[in-house]
Amino acid sequence: MVTADDLTELSEVRVVLNKGDPGSQTTSEEGDEATNRRAVWKLVDRDEDTPRLLGRAVLAEFLGTLLLIGIGIGLANPRVLGKLEPGNRILYSPNMGIGASLAVGALVYVGLPVSGGHINPAVSLGLFLDKRISVLRLFLYWAAQFIGGIAGAGLIFVLCNYKDRPSPTTGTVSYDLVEYTYPQVFFNEVFGTMLLILAVYATFIEPNQDLNYLKCIVISITCMIANPMCCINPARGLAFNVITLQKLNSVGASVFGPLFGAIVAAVIYNTVLKTN
């Protein structure tokens, strides 16, 4: 038989269920607050841009880009390429792209907890356009990435004695502007970087994506696809060309093309692909 005490207990349970779990309400409120914080662009994010957090993040971007550019240019070492037969050089070229792409994934994974592991000014721009970082963080990241890239290129230039090589331009970003027009080169950079930024949005921004090491593998694969046709990183497009003062006619497309590609990706993602 159901007693009055049982009915009272059931009614109390019903009240709790209707109200919902207080803990889940707090989590929901915190999620709404985080969403509202990202609803507008900010000059400075007072929570994220503290001197300690921002200093560590900027240093991580500097070191990450330095290593990325160093590895990328080091793979194109003219001392190695000069000893290869022409046929073997063709086989070696895909290995350079694969090695550089895997390095991207590894460095992103290492830098992810500290700075987000951007190591690419186009990625930083893409995340800024999605309101993920502040204006201050964007420009400090850009400074760290370009300076880090030039520092990495300078180290490789000195350590590998590029200045003593008959072809010191090996490792620069260059296009044959006789075979390709400048608009074609620019389009390649825009399209390749757009693909990269969309991959970043899909893996690091979309919900229910928790396995960070798998995200980095996706980024590496995307770089392998885009690498043969373009630079997709303004720091890479500028660094070694500035150090060698060679092939400067390609710098415009390889710096501004990726940045424009990030803008195109942000528009496509926020108008078509965004799920939340």
Short mmCIF file of N, CA and C in Angstrom, two decimals, residues 50-164:
data_model
loop_
_atom_site.label_atom_id
_atom_site.label_comp_id
_atom_site.label_asym_id
_atom_site.label_seq_id
_atom_site.Cartn_x
_atom_site.Cartn_y
_atom_site.Cartn_z
N THR A 50 46.42 37.63 -19.94
CA THR A 50 47.23 38.06 -18.80
C THR A 50 48.71 38.02 -19.20
N PRO A 51 49.55 38.82 -18.56
CA PRO A 51 50.97 38.85 -18.96
C PRO A 51 51.62 37.47 -18.95
N ARG A 52 51.33 36.66 -17.95
CA ARG A 52 51.96 35.34 -17.85
C ARG A 52 51.49 34.41 -18.97
N LEU A 53 50.17 34.31 -19.14
CA LEU A 53 49.64 33.40 -20.16
C LEU A 53 50.03 33.86 -21.56
N LEU A 54 49.93 35.16 -21.80
CA LEU A 54 50.24 35.67 -23.13
C LEU A 54 51.73 35.56 -23.43
N GLY A 55 52.56 35.81 -22.42
CA GLY A 55 54.01 35.70 -22.62
C GLY A 55 54.43 34.29 -22.99
N ARG A 56 53.88 33.31 -22.27
CA ARG A 56 54.20 31.90 -22.58
C ARG A 56 53.69 31.53 -23.97
N ALA A 57 52.50 32.01 -24.31
CA ALA A 57 51.92 31.67 -25.61
C ALA A 57 52.74 32.26 -26.76
N VAL A 58 53.16 33.51 -26.62
CA VAL A 58 53.95 34.17 -27.67
C VAL A 58 55.29 33.47 -27.83
N LEU A 59 55.92 33.10 -26.71
CA LEU A 59 57.20 32.39 -26.79
C LEU A 59 57.01 31.02 -27.46
N ALA A 60 55.91 30.34 -27.16
CA ALA A 60 55.64 29.04 -27.79
C ALA A 60 55.46 29.19 -29.30
N GLU A 61 54.78 30.26 -29.73
CA GLU A 61 54.60 30.49 -31.17
C GLU A 61 55.93 30.81 -31.84
N PHE A 62 56.77 31.57 -31.16
CA PHE A 62 58.09 31.89 -31.71
C PHE A 62 58.92 30.62 -31.90
N LEU A 63 59.00 29.81 -30.86
CA LEU A 63 59.82 28.59 -30.93
C LEU A 63 59.21 27.58 -31.91
N GLY A 64 57.88 27.46 -31.92
CA GLY A 64 57.24 26.52 -32.83
C GLY A 64 57.47 26.88 -34.28
N THR A 65 57.35 28.17 -34.61
CA THR A 65 57.56 28.59 -36.00
C THR A 65 59.03 28.49 -36.36
N LEU A 66 59.91 28.81 -35.43
CA LEU A 66 61.35 28.65 -35.67
C LEU A 66 61.67 27.21 -36.05
N LEU A 67 61.16 26.26 -35.28
CA LEU A 67 61.42 24.85 -35.56
C LEU A 67 60.77 24.41 -36.87
N LEU A 68 59.56 24.88 -37.11
CA LEU A 68 58.87 24.50 -38.34
C LEU A 68 59.63 24.95 -39.58
N ILE A 69 60.03 26.21 -39.59
CA ILE A 69 60.75 26.73 -40.76
C ILE A 69 62.12 26.07 -40.87
N GLY A 70 62.77 25.86 -39.74
CA GLY A 70 64.06 25.19 -39.76
C GLY A 70 63.97 23.79 -40.34
N ILE A 71 62.95 23.04 -39.91
CA ILE A 71 62.78 21.69 -40.42
C ILE A 71 62.41 21.70 -41.90
N GLY A 72 61.50 22.59 -42.27
CA GLY A 72 61.06 22.66 -43.66
C GLY A 72 62.18 22.99 -44.62
N ILE A 73 63.01 23.97 -44.25
CA ILE A 73 64.13 24.36 -45.11
C ILE A 73 65.24 23.32 -45.03
N GLY A 74 65.45 22.77 -43.83
CA GLY A 74 66.48 21.75 -43.68
C GLY A 74 66.24 20.53 -44.53
N LEU A 75 64.97 20.19 -44.75
CA LEU A 75 64.66 19.04 -45.60
C LEU A 75 65.06 19.29 -47.05
N ALA A 76 65.16 20.57 -47.42
CA ALA A 76 65.59 20.92 -48.79
C ALA A 76 67.08 21.27 -48.83
N ASN A 77 67.85 20.61 -47.99
CA ASN A 77 69.29 20.89 -47.88
C ASN A 77 69.98 20.69 -49.24
N PRO A 78 70.63 21.72 -49.77
CA PRO A 78 71.26 21.59 -51.09
C PRO A 78 72.42 20.61 -51.09
N ARG A 79 73.05 20.38 -49.92
CA ARG A 79 74.15 19.41 -49.88
C ARG A 79 73.63 18.00 -50.15
N VAL A 80 72.41 17.73 -49.69
CA VAL A 80 71.80 16.43 -49.97
C VAL A 80 71.30 16.38 -51.40
N LEU A 81 70.58 17.42 -51.80
CA LEU A 81 70.01 17.43 -53.15
C LEU A 81 71.09 17.41 -54.22
N GLY A 82 72.23 18.06 -53.93
CA GLY A 82 73.30 18.13 -54.91
C GLY A 82 73.94 16.79 -55.20
N LYS A 83 73.82 15.83 -54.27
CA LYS A 83 74.43 14.52 -54.44
C LYS A 83 73.47 13.50 -55.06
N LEU A 84 72.22 13.91 -55.27
CA LEU A 84 71.23 12.99 -55.81
C LEU A 84 71.19 13.07 -57.33
N GLU A 85 70.95 11.93 -57.95
CA GLU A 85 70.72 11.91 -59.38
C GLU A 85 69.38 12.56 -59.68
N PRO A 86 69.20 13.10 -60.90
CA PRO A 86 67.93 13.77 -61.21
C PRO A 86 66.70 12.92 -60.92
N GLY A 87 66.76 11.63 -61.25
CA GLY A 87 65.62 10.76 -60.98
C GLY A 87 65.33 10.61 -59.50
N ASN A 88 66.37 10.54 -58.70
CA ASN A 88 66.19 10.41 -57.25
C ASN A 88 65.67 11.70 -56.62
N ARG A 89 66.00 12.83 -57.24
CA ARG A 89 65.48 14.09 -56.72
C ARG A 89 63.96 14.13 -56.81
N ILE A 90 63.43 13.57 -57.90
CA ILE A 90 61.97 13.54 -58.06
C ILE A 90 61.34 12.70 -56.96
N LEU A 91 61.98 11.61 -56.59
CA LEU A 91 61.47 10.76 -55.53
C LEU A 91 61.65 11.40 -54.16
N TYR A 92 62.69 12.23 -54.03
CA TYR A 92 62.98 12.85 -52.74
C TYR A 92 62.01 13.98 -52.43
N SER A 93 61.49 14.63 -53.46
CA SER A 93 60.61 15.79 -53.25
C SER A 93 59.36 15.44 -52.44
N PRO A 94 58.63 14.33 -52.77
CA PRO A 94 57.48 14.00 -51.92
C PRO A 94 57.86 13.74 -50.47
N ASN A 95 59.05 13.18 -50.25
CA ASN A 95 59.49 12.93 -48.88
C ASN A 95 59.66 14.22 -48.10
N MET A 96 60.12 15.27 -48.79
CA MET A 96 60.24 16.56 -48.13
C MET A 96 58.88 17.06 -47.67
N GLY A 97 57.88 16.94 -48.56
CA GLY A 97 56.53 17.39 -48.21
C GLY A 97 55.94 16.59 -47.06
N ILE A 98 56.15 15.27 -47.09
CA ILE A 98 55.63 14.42 -46.02
C ILE A 98 56.31 14.75 -44.69
N GLY A 99 57.63 14.91 -44.72
CA GLY A 99 58.36 15.23 -43.50
C GLY A 99 57.93 16.56 -42.90
N ALA A 100 57.78 17.58 -43.76
CA ALA A 100 57.36 18.89 -43.27
C ALA A 100 55.94 18.84 -42.71
N SER A 101 55.06 18.08 -43.35
CA SER A 101 53.67 17.98 -42.89
C SER A 101 53.58 17.27 -41.55
N LEU A 102 54.36 16.22 -41.37
CA LEU A 102 54.37 15.53 -40.09
C LEU A 102 54.94 16.44 -38.99
N ALA A 103 55.91 17.26 -39.37
CA ALA A 103 56.46 18.21 -38.39
C ALA A 103 55.40 19.21 -37.95
N VAL A 104 54.55 19.63 -38.88
CA VAL A 104 53.46 20.54 -38.53
C VAL A 104 52.57 19.91 -37.47
N GLY A 105 52.14 18.66 -37.70
CA GLY A 105 51.28 17.99 -36.74
C GLY A 105 51.93 17.85 -35.38
N ALA A 106 53.21 17.49 -35.35
CA ALA A 106 53.91 17.32 -34.07
C ALA A 106 54.03 18.64 -33.32
N LEU A 107 54.36 19.71 -34.03
CA LEU A 107 54.53 21.01 -33.37
C LEU A 107 53.19 21.59 -32.92
N VAL A 108 52.15 21.34 -33.68
CA VAL A 108 50.81 21.77 -33.25
C VAL A 108 50.44 21.05 -31.95
N TYR A 109 50.71 19.77 -31.89
CA TYR A 109 50.38 18.98 -30.69
C TYR A 109 51.16 19.47 -29.47
N VAL A 110 52.43 19.80 -29.67
CA VAL A 110 53.26 20.28 -28.57
C VAL A 110 52.79 21.65 -28.08
N GLY A 111 52.46 22.54 -29.01
CA GLY A 111 52.09 23.91 -28.64
C GLY A 111 50.64 24.08 -28.27
N LEU A 112 49.83 23.06 -28.51
CA LEU A 112 48.38 23.18 -28.30
C LEU A 112 47.99 23.62 -26.89
N PRO A 113 48.56 23.06 -25.82
CA PRO A 113 48.11 23.46 -24.48
C PRO A 113 48.54 24.87 -24.08
N VAL A 114 49.56 25.40 -24.74
CA VAL A 114 50.11 26.70 -24.32
C VAL A 114 49.56 27.84 -25.16
N SER A 115 49.65 27.71 -26.47
CA SER A 115 49.28 28.81 -27.36
C SER A 115 48.18 28.45 -28.35
N GLY A 116 47.82 27.19 -28.41
CA GLY A 116 46.90 26.73 -29.44
C GLY A 116 47.63 26.11 -30.61
N GLY A 117 48.97 26.24 -30.63
CA GLY A 117 49.77 25.62 -31.67
C GLY A 117 49.47 26.14 -33.06
N HIS A 118 49.37 27.46 -33.21
CA HIS A 118 49.05 28.04 -34.53
C HIS A 118 50.22 27.87 -35.51
N ILE A 119 51.40 28.36 -35.13
CA ILE A 119 52.65 28.36 -35.91
C ILE A 119 52.42 28.74 -37.37
N ASN A 120 51.43 29.56 -37.61
CA ASN A 120 51.09 29.99 -38.98
C ASN A 120 50.23 31.24 -38.87
N PRO A 121 50.68 32.37 -39.41
CA PRO A 121 49.88 33.60 -39.32
C PRO A 121 48.49 33.46 -39.92
N ALA A 122 48.34 32.63 -40.95
CA ALA A 122 47.02 32.44 -41.56
C ALA A 122 46.07 31.73 -40.60
N VAL A 123 46.58 30.77 -39.84
CA VAL A 123 45.76 30.08 -38.84
C VAL A 123 45.33 31.06 -37.75
N SER A 124 46.25 31.90 -37.30
CA SER A 124 45.91 32.90 -36.28
C SER A 124 44.83 33.84 -36.79
N LEU A 125 44.94 34.26 -38.05
CA LEU A 125 43.92 35.14 -38.63
C LEU A 125 42.58 34.43 -38.70
N GLY A 126 42.60 33.15 -39.11
CA GLY A 126 41.35 32.40 -39.19
C GLY A 126 40.66 32.27 -37.85
N LEU A 127 41.42 32.03 -36.79
CA LEU A 127 40.84 31.89 -35.46
C LEU A 127 40.40 33.26 -34.91
N PHE A 128 41.10 34.32 -35.29
CA PHE A 128 40.65 35.66 -34.90
C PHE A 128 39.31 35.99 -35.56
N LEU A 129 39.18 35.64 -36.84
CA LEU A 129 37.93 35.93 -37.56
C LEU A 129 36.76 35.15 -36.98
N ASP A 130 37.04 34.03 -36.34
CA ASP A 130 35.99 33.27 -35.66
C ASP A 130 35.86 33.68 -34.19
N LYS A 131 36.49 34.80 -33.84
CA LYS A 131 36.38 35.39 -32.49
C LYS A 131 36.98 34.49 -31.42
N ARG A 132 38.02 33.73 -31.75
CA ARG A 132 38.65 32.84 -30.78
C ARG A 132 39.82 33.49 -30.07
N ILE A 133 40.41 34.51 -30.66
CA ILE A 133 41.51 35.22 -30.03
C ILE A 133 41.29 36.72 -30.19
N SER A 134 41.96 37.50 -29.34
CA SER A 134 41.79 38.95 -29.36
C SER A 134 42.70 39.60 -30.41
N VAL A 135 42.47 40.89 -30.64
CA VAL A 135 43.32 41.65 -31.55
C VAL A 135 44.76 41.67 -31.04
N LEU A 136 44.93 41.89 -29.74
CA LEU A 136 46.28 41.93 -29.15
C LEU A 136 47.00 40.61 -29.39
N ARG A 137 46.33 39.49 -29.12
CA ARG A 137 46.96 38.18 -29.29
C ARG A 137 47.27 37.93 -30.76
N LEU A 138 46.39 38.34 -31.66
CA LEU A 138 46.64 38.15 -33.09
C LEU A 138 47.94 38.82 -33.51
N PHE A 139 48.13 40.10 -33.16
CA PHE A 139 49.31 40.83 -33.61
C PHE A 139 50.58 40.34 -32.91
N LEU A 140 50.47 39.97 -31.64
CA LEU A 140 51.65 39.42 -30.96
C LEU A 140 52.03 38.06 -31.55
N TYR A 141 51.04 37.25 -31.89
CA TYR A 141 51.31 35.97 -32.54
C TYR A 141 51.97 36.19 -33.89
N TRP A 142 51.44 37.14 -34.67
CA TRP A 142 52.04 37.43 -35.97
C TRP A 142 53.50 37.83 -35.82
N ALA A 143 53.78 38.71 -34.88
CA ALA A 143 55.16 39.15 -34.66
C ALA A 143 56.05 37.95 -34.30
N ALA A 144 55.58 37.12 -33.38
CA ALA A 144 56.36 35.96 -32.95
C ALA A 144 56.57 34.98 -34.10
N GLN A 145 55.54 34.76 -34.91
CA GLN A 145 55.64 33.80 -36.01
C GLN A 145 56.58 34.28 -37.12
N PHE A 146 56.48 35.53 -37.50
CA PHE A 146 57.36 36.03 -38.57
C PHE A 146 58.80 36.12 -38.08
N ILE A 147 59.00 36.62 -36.85
CA ILE A 147 60.36 36.69 -36.32
C ILE A 147 60.92 35.29 -36.11
N GLY A 148 60.10 34.38 -35.58
CA GLY A 148 60.55 33.00 -35.40
C GLY A 148 60.90 32.34 -36.71
N GLY A 149 60.09 32.59 -37.74
CA GLY A 149 60.38 32.01 -39.05
C GLY A 149 61.69 32.52 -39.63
N ILE A 150 61.92 33.82 -39.53
CA ILE A 150 63.17 34.39 -40.04
C ILE A 150 64.35 33.88 -39.24
N ALA A 151 64.17 33.75 -37.91
CA ALA A 151 65.25 33.21 -37.08
C ALA A 151 65.57 31.77 -37.46
N GLY A 152 64.55 30.95 -37.69
CA GLY A 152 64.77 29.57 -38.11
C GLY A 152 65.47 29.48 -39.45
N ALA A 153 65.04 30.33 -40.38
CA ALA A 153 65.68 30.35 -41.69
C ALA A 153 67.13 30.79 -41.58
N GLY A 154 67.40 31.78 -40.71
CA GLY A 154 68.77 32.25 -40.52
C GLY A 154 69.66 31.17 -39.94
N LEU A 155 69.14 30.42 -38.97
CA LEU A 155 69.93 29.33 -38.38
C LEU A 155 70.30 28.28 -39.43
N ILE A 156 69.34 27.89 -40.24
CA ILE A 156 69.62 26.89 -41.27
C ILE A 156 70.59 27.44 -42.31
N PHE A 157 70.45 28.71 -42.64
CA PHE A 157 71.34 29.34 -43.62
C PHE A 157 72.79 29.28 -43.14
N VAL A 158 72.99 29.53 -41.84
CA VAL A 158 74.34 29.53 -41.28
C VAL A 158 74.85 28.11 -41.07
N LEU A 159 74.02 27.26 -40.45
CA LEU A 159 74.47 25.92 -40.10
C LEU A 159 74.75 25.06 -41.33
N CYS A 160 74.00 25.28 -42.39
CA CYS A 160 74.18 24.47 -43.61
C CYS A 160 75.09 25.16 -44.63
N ASN A 161 75.70 26.30 -44.24
CA ASN A 161 76.62 27.02 -45.14
C ASN A 161 76.00 27.30 -46.50
N TYR A 162 74.78 27.77 -46.49
CA TYR A 162 74.09 28.06 -47.75
C TYR A 162 74.84 29.10 -48.58
N LYS A 163 75.48 30.04 -47.89
CA LYS A 163 76.14 31.12 -48.63
C LYS A 163 77.30 30.62 -49.48
N ASP A 164 77.82 29.43 -49.16
CA ASP A 164 78.93 28.86 -49.92
C ASP A 164 78.46 27.92 -51.02
#
